[in-house]
Short mmCIF file of C-alpha atoms in Angstrom, two decimals:
data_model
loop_
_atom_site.label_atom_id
_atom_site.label_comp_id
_atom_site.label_asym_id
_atom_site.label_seq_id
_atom_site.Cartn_x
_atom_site.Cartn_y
_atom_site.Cartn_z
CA UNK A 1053 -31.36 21.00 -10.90
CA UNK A 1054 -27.89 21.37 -9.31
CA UNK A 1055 -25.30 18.58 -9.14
CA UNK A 1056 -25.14 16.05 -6.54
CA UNK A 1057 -22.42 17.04 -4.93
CA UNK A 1058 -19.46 14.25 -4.30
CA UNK A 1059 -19.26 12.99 -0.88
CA UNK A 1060 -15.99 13.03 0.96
CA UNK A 1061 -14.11 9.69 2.19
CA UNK A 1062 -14.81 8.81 5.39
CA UNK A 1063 -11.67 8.50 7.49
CA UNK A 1064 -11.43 5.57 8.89
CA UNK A 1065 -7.48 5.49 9.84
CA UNK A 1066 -8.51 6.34 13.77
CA UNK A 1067 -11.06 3.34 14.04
CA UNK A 1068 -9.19 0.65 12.27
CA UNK A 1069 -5.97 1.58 14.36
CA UNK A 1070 -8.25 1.38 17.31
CA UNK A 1071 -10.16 -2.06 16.76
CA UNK A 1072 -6.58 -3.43 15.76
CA UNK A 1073 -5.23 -2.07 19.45
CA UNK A 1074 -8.04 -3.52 21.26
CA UNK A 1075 -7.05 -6.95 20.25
CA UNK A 1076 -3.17 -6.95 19.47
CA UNK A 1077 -1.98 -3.86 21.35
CA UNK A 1078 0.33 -3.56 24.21
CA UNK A 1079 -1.49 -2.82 27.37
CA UNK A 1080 0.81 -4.31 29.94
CA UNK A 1081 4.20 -1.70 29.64
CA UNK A 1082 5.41 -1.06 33.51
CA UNK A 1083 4.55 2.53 32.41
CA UNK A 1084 1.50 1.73 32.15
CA UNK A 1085 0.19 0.75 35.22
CA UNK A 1086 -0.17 3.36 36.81
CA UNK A 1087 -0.36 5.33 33.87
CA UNK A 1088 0.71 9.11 35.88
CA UNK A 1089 2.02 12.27 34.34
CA UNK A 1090 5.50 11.00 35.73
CA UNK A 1091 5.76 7.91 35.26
CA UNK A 1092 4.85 8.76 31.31
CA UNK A 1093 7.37 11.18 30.93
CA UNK A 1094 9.92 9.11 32.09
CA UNK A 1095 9.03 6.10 29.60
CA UNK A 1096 8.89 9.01 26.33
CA UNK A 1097 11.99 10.53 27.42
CA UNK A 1098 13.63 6.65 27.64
CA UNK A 1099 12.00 5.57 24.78
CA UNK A 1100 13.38 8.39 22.29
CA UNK A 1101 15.44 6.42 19.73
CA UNK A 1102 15.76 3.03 21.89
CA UNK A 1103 13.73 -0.12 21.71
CA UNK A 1104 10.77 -0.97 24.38
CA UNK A 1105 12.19 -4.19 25.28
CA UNK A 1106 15.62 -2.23 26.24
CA UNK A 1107 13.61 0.19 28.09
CA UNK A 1108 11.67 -1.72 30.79
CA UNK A 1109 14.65 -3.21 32.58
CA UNK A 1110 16.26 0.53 33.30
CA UNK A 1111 12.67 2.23 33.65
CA UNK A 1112 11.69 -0.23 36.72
CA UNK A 1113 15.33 0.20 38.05
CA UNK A 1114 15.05 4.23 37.55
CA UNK A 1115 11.46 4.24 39.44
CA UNK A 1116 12.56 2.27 41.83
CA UNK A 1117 15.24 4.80 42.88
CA UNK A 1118 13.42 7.60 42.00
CA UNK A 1119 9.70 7.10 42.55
CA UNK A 1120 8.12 10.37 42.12
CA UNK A 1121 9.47 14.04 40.21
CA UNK A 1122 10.28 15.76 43.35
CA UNK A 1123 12.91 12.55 43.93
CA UNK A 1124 14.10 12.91 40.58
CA UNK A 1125 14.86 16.41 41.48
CA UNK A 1126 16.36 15.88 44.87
CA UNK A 1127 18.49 13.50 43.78
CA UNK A 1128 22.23 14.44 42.58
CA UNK A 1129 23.41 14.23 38.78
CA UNK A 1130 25.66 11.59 39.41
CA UNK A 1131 23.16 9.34 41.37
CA UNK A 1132 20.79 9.72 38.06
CA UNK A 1133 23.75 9.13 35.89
CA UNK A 1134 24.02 6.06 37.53
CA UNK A 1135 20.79 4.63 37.01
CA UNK A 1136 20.86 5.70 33.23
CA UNK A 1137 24.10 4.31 32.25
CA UNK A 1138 24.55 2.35 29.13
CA UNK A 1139 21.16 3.58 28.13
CA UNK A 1140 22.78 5.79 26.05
CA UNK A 1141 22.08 8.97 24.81
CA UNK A 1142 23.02 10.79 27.77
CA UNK A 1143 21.79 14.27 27.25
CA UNK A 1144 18.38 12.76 27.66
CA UNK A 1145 18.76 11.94 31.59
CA UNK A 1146 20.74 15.53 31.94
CA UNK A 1147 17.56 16.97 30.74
CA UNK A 1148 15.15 14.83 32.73
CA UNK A 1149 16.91 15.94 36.26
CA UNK A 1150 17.32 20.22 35.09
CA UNK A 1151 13.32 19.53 33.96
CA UNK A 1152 12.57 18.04 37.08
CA UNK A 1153 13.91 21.06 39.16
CA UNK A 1154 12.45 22.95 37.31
CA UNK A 1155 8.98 21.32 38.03
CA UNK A 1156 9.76 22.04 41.75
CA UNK A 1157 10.92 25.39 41.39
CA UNK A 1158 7.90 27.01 38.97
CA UNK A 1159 4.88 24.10 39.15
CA UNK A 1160 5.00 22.53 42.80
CA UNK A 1161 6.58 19.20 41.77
CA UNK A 1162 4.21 18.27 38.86
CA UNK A 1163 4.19 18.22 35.45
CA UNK A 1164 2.65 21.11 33.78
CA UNK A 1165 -0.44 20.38 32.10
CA UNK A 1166 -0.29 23.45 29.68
CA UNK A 1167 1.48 22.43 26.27
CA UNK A 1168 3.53 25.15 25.75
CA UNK A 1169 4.84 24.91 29.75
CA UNK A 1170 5.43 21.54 29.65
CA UNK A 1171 7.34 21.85 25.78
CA UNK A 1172 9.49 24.59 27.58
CA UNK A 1173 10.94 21.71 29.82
CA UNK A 1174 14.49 20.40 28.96
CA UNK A 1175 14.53 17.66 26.65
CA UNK A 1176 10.61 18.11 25.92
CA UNK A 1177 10.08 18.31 21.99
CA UNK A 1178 6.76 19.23 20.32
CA UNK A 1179 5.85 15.09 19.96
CA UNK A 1180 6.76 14.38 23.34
CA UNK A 1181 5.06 16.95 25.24
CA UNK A 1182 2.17 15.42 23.01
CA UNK A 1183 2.68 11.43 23.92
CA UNK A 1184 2.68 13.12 27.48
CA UNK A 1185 -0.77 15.22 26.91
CA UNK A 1186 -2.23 12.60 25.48
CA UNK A 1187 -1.26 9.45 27.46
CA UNK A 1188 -1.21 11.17 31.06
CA UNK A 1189 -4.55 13.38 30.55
CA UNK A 1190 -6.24 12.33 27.37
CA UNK A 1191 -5.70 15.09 25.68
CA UNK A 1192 -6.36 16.00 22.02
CA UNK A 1193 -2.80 16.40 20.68
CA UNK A 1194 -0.79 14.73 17.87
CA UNK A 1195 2.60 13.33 18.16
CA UNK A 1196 5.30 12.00 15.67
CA UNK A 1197 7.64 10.16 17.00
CA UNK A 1198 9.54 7.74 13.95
CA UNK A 1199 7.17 4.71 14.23
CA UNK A 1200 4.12 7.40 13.39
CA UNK A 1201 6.52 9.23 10.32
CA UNK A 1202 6.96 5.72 8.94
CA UNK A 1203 3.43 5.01 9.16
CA UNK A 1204 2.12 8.28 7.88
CA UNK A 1205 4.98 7.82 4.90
CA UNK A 1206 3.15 4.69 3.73
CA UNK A 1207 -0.08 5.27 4.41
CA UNK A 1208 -0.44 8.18 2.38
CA UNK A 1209 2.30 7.56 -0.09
CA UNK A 1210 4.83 11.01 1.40
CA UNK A 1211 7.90 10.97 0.02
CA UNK A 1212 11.06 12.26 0.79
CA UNK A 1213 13.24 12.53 3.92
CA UNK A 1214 10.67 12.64 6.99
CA UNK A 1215 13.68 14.96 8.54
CA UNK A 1216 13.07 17.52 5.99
CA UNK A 1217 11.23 20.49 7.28
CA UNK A 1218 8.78 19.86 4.24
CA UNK A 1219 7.95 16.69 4.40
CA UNK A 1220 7.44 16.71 8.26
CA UNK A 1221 4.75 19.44 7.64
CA UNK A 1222 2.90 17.18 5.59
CA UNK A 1223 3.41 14.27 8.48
CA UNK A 1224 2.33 16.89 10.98
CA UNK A 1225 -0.97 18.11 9.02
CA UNK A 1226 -1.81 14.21 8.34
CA UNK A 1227 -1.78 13.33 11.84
CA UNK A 1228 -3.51 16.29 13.36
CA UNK A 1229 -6.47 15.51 10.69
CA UNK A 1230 -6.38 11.84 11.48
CA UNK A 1231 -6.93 12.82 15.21
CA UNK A 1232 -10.10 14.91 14.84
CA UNK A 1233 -11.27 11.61 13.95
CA UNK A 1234 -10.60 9.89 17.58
CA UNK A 1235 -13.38 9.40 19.76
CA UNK A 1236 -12.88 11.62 22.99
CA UNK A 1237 -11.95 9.57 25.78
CA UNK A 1238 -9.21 7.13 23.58
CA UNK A 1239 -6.49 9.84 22.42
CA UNK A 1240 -4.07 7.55 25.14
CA UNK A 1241 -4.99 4.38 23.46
CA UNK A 1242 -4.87 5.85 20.11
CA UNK A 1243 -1.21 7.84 21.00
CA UNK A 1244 -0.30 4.53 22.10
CA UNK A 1245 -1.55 2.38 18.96
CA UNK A 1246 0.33 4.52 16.01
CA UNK A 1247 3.65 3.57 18.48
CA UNK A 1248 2.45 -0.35 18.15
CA UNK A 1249 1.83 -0.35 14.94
CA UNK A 1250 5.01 1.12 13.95
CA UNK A 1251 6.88 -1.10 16.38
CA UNK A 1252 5.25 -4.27 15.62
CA UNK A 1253 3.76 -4.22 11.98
CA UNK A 1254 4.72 -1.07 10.19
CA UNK A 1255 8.75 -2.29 11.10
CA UNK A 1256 11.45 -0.80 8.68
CA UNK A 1257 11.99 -3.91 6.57
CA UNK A 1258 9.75 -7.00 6.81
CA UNK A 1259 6.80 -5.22 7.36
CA UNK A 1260 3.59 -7.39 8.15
CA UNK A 1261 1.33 -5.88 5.44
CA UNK A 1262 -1.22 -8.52 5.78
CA UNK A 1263 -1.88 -8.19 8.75
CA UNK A 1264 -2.06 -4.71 9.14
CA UNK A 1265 -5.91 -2.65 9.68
CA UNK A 1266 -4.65 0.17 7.51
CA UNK A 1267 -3.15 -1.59 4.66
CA UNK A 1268 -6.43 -1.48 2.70
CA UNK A 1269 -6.01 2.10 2.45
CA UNK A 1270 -1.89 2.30 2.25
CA UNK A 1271 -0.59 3.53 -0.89
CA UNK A 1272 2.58 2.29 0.24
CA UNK A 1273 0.82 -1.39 -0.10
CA UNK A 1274 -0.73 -0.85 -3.08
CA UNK A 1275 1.78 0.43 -5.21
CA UNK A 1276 4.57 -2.04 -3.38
CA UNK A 1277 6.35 0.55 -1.90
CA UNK A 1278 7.15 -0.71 1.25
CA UNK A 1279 10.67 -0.85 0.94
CA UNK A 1280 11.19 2.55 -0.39
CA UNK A 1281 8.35 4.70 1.99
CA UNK A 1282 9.78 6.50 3.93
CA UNK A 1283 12.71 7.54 1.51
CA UNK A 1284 15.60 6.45 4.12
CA UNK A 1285 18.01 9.65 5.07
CA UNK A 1286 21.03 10.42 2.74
CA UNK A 1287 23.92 7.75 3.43
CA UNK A 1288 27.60 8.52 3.93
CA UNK A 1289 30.31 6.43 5.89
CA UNK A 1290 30.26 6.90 9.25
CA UNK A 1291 33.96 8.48 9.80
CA UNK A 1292 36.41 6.44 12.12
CA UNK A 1293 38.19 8.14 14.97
CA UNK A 1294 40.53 6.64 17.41
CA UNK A 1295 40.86 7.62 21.21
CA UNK A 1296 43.80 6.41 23.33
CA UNK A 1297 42.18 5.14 27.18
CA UNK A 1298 44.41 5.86 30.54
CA UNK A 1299 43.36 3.03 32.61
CA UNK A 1300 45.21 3.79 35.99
CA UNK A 1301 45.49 1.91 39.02
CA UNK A 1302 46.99 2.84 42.49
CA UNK A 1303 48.22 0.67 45.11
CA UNK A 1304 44.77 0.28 46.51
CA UNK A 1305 43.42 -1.08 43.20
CA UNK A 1306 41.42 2.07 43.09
CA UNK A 1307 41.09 3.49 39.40
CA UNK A 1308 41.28 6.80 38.11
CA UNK A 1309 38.23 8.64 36.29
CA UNK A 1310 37.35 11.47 34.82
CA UNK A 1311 34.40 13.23 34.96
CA UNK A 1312 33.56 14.09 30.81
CA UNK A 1313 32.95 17.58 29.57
CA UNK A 1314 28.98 19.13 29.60
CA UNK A 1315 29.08 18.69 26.05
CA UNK A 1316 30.48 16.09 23.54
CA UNK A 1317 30.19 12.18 23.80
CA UNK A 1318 29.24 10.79 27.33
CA UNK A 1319 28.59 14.02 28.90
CA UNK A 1320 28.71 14.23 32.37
CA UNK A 1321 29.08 11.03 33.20
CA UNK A 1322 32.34 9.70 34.43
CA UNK A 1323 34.75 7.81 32.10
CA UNK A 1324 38.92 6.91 32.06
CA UNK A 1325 40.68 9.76 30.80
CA UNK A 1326 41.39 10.26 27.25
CA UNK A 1327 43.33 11.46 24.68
CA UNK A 1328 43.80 11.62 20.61
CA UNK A 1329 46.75 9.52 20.69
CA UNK A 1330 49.76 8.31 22.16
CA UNK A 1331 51.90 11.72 22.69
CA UNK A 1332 48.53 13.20 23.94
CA UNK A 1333 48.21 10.39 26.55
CA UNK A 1334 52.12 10.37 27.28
CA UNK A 1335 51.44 14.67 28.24
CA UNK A 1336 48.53 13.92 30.26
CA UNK A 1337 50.38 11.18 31.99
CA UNK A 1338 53.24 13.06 32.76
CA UNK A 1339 51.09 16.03 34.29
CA UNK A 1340 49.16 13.88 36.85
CA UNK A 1341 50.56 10.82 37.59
CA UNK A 1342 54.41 9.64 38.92
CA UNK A 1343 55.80 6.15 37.28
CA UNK A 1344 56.66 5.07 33.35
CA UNK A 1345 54.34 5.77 30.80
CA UNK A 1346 56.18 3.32 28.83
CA UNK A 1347 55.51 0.47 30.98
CA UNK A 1348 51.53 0.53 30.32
CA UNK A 1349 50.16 -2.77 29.30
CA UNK A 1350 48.14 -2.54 25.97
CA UNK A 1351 44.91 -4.06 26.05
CA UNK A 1352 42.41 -4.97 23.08
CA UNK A 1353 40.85 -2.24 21.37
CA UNK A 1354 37.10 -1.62 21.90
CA UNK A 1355 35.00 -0.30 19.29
CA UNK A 1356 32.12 1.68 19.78
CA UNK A 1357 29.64 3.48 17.01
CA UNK A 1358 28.15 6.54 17.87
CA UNK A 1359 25.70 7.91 16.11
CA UNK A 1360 27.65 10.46 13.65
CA UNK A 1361 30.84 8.09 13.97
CA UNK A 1362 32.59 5.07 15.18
CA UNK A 1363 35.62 4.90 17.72
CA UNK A 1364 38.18 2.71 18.09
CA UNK A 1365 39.65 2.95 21.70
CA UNK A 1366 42.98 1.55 23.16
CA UNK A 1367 42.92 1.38 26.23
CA UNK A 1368 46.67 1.44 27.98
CA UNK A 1369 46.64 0.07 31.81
CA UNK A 1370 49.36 0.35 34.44
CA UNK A 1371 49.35 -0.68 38.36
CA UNK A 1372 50.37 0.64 41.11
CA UNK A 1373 50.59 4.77 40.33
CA UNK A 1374 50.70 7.34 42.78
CA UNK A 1375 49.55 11.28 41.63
CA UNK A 1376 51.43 13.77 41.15
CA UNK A 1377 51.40 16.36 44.35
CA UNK A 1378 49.36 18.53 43.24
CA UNK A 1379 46.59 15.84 41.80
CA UNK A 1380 43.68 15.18 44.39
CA UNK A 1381 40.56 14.13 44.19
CA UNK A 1382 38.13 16.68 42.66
CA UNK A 1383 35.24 17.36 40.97
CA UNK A 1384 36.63 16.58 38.06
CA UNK A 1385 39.24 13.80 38.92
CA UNK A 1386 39.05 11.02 41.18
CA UNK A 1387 40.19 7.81 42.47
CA UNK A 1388 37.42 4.90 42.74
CA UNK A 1389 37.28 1.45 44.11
CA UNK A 1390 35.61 -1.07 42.26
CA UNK A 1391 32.61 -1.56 44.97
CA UNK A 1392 32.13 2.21 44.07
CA UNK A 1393 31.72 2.05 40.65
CA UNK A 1394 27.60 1.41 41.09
CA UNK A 1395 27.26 4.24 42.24
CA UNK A 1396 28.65 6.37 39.39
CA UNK A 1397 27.21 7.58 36.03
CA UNK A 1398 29.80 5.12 33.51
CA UNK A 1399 29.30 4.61 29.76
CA UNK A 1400 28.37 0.80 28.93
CA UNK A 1401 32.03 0.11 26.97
CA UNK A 1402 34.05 1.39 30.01
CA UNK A 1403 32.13 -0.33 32.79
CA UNK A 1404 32.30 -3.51 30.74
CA UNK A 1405 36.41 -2.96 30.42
CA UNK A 1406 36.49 -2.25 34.12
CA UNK A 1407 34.68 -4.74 35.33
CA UNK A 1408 36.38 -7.40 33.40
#
């Protein structure tokens, strides 16, 4: 008589997330309603590393201006600049206008529907292209965003670094077998759910074991290691760097800005010239403008933490300047009045110094 063989667990990750969602998830996001391919993409690109609440006051702002992708892609960079600022992480909106073009120029002003097209798109990672699949078209397609690594990390007890290559593999092959598990027609609700529950319950300290629908089968919970899943990144001091700001005015109380290099902090947008240091500010000074360096006012120094470092800026202001001769406005260089400064692409600490 052969051996009974041993049954295997049943997985029941996919319907306790989605019985929790039904009653506690969020089903009112602007993003939501409609729920379109566009209006999606938009949200995942806004959403990557920044908050929900954060997100909904520039997302109904940036629909508003742009309301479909061929918009988007009409539009200039600086107009879309301007609707993004002091959302931070600016490569993100570059991206969203060159993928947008592109969406005109090879797939008639849509969103492709094909993963590997749409992950081909600028700024359009393996996750997002799946929150996209999923959410727009209900597609069958994992994603793993950091709300879904942290959940994965307790759930099944994975440690180490969810940034190294190995232990995202494991994340990865966790939450494609947890989705063969989700009943066709809910992969949007169930894409949308792992976000929740990371956002709401599953939070990086505090979290609200007792209340979550996974927790009875959470190793994290049951061994009490909540506070150590997932194993945080190696720390190091952030370095501290120091800029020196050329706030100049002319006669007209127009300001002088500079558009910022493709690459690098704030890229793209415009900003108030700047230098390492003093001497570096004096040369630039001397090159473009006519009056006394020496007789800049020095204004408090504004700190501002990036994500690999923090900067301390001092911002020197004078009044009254006129440019050198052969200084004009440019692509690159260009006197603004303060009713202009709407309409430009500025990061949040220098539009906060210029409008006070």
């Amino acid at each position: 008589m052969k051996p009974a063989r041993a049954s295997q667990p049943i997985d029941t990750f996919a319907t306790n997330l989605l019985t929790w969602f039904d009653q506690h998830g969020r089903h009112d996001l602007p993003w939501q309603h409609p729920r379109t391919p566009y209006r999606v993409w938009l949200s995942e690109i806004m959403l990557q590393q920044t908050q929900v609440r954060v997100v909904i006051g520039y997302f109904e702002r940036f629909v508003q201006a742009f309301p479909t992708l061929p918009d988007l892609a009409a539009a200039s960079l600086d107009e879309v600049m301007a609707q993004w600022a002091g959302l931070g992480y600016y490569a993100r909106a570059r991206h969203l206008h060159a993928a947008a073009r592109r969406c005109v120029e090879l797939h008639h002003g849509e969103l492709p529907r094909d993963f590997d097209a749409l992950h081909a798109l600028p700024g359009v990672g393996r996750s997002t292209a799946g929150a996209i699949l999923s959410q727009a078209w209900n597609a069958r397609v994992a994603i793993m965003d950091g709300n879904v690594k942290r959940v994965l990390s307790r759930v099944h007890g994975i440690a180490g670094w969810p940034g190294l290559p190995a232990i995202e593999r494991q994340l990865w092959t966790r939450a494609i077998d947890h989705l063969r598990h989700v009943p066709d027609g809910r992969l949007a609700d169930y894409t949308q759910a792992q976000m929740d529950l990371g956002a709401t319950l599953c939070t990086r300290a505090n979290p609200a074991c007792l209340l979550c629908p996974l927790s009875g089968s959470c190793v994290a919970f049951g061994q009490g290691l909540t506070e150590t899943l997932p194993t945080p990144k190696p720390g190091k001091p952030l370095p501290e760097r120091r800029a020196v700001m050329l706030m100049a005015f002319d006669g007209q109380g127009r300001v002088l800005l500079q558009r910022r290099p493709p690459v690098g902090i704030w890229s793209g947008l415009w900003s108030l010239p700047q230098a390492d240091d003093r001497s570096a500010a004096r040369l630039w000074f001397d090159a473009h403008l006519t009056g006394d360096f020496d007789q800049a006012d020095a204004l408090a120094q504004i700190p501002h933490t990036f994500t690999h470092y923090r900067l301390h800026m001092q911002p020197l202001r004078w009044r009254r300047l006129t440019p050198r001769a052969a200084v004009g406005d440019n692509t690159d260089l260009r006197w603004v009045a303060p009713g202009e400064l709407a309409t430009l692409g500025l990061p949040a600490p220098i539009r906060k110094l210029l409008d006070a």
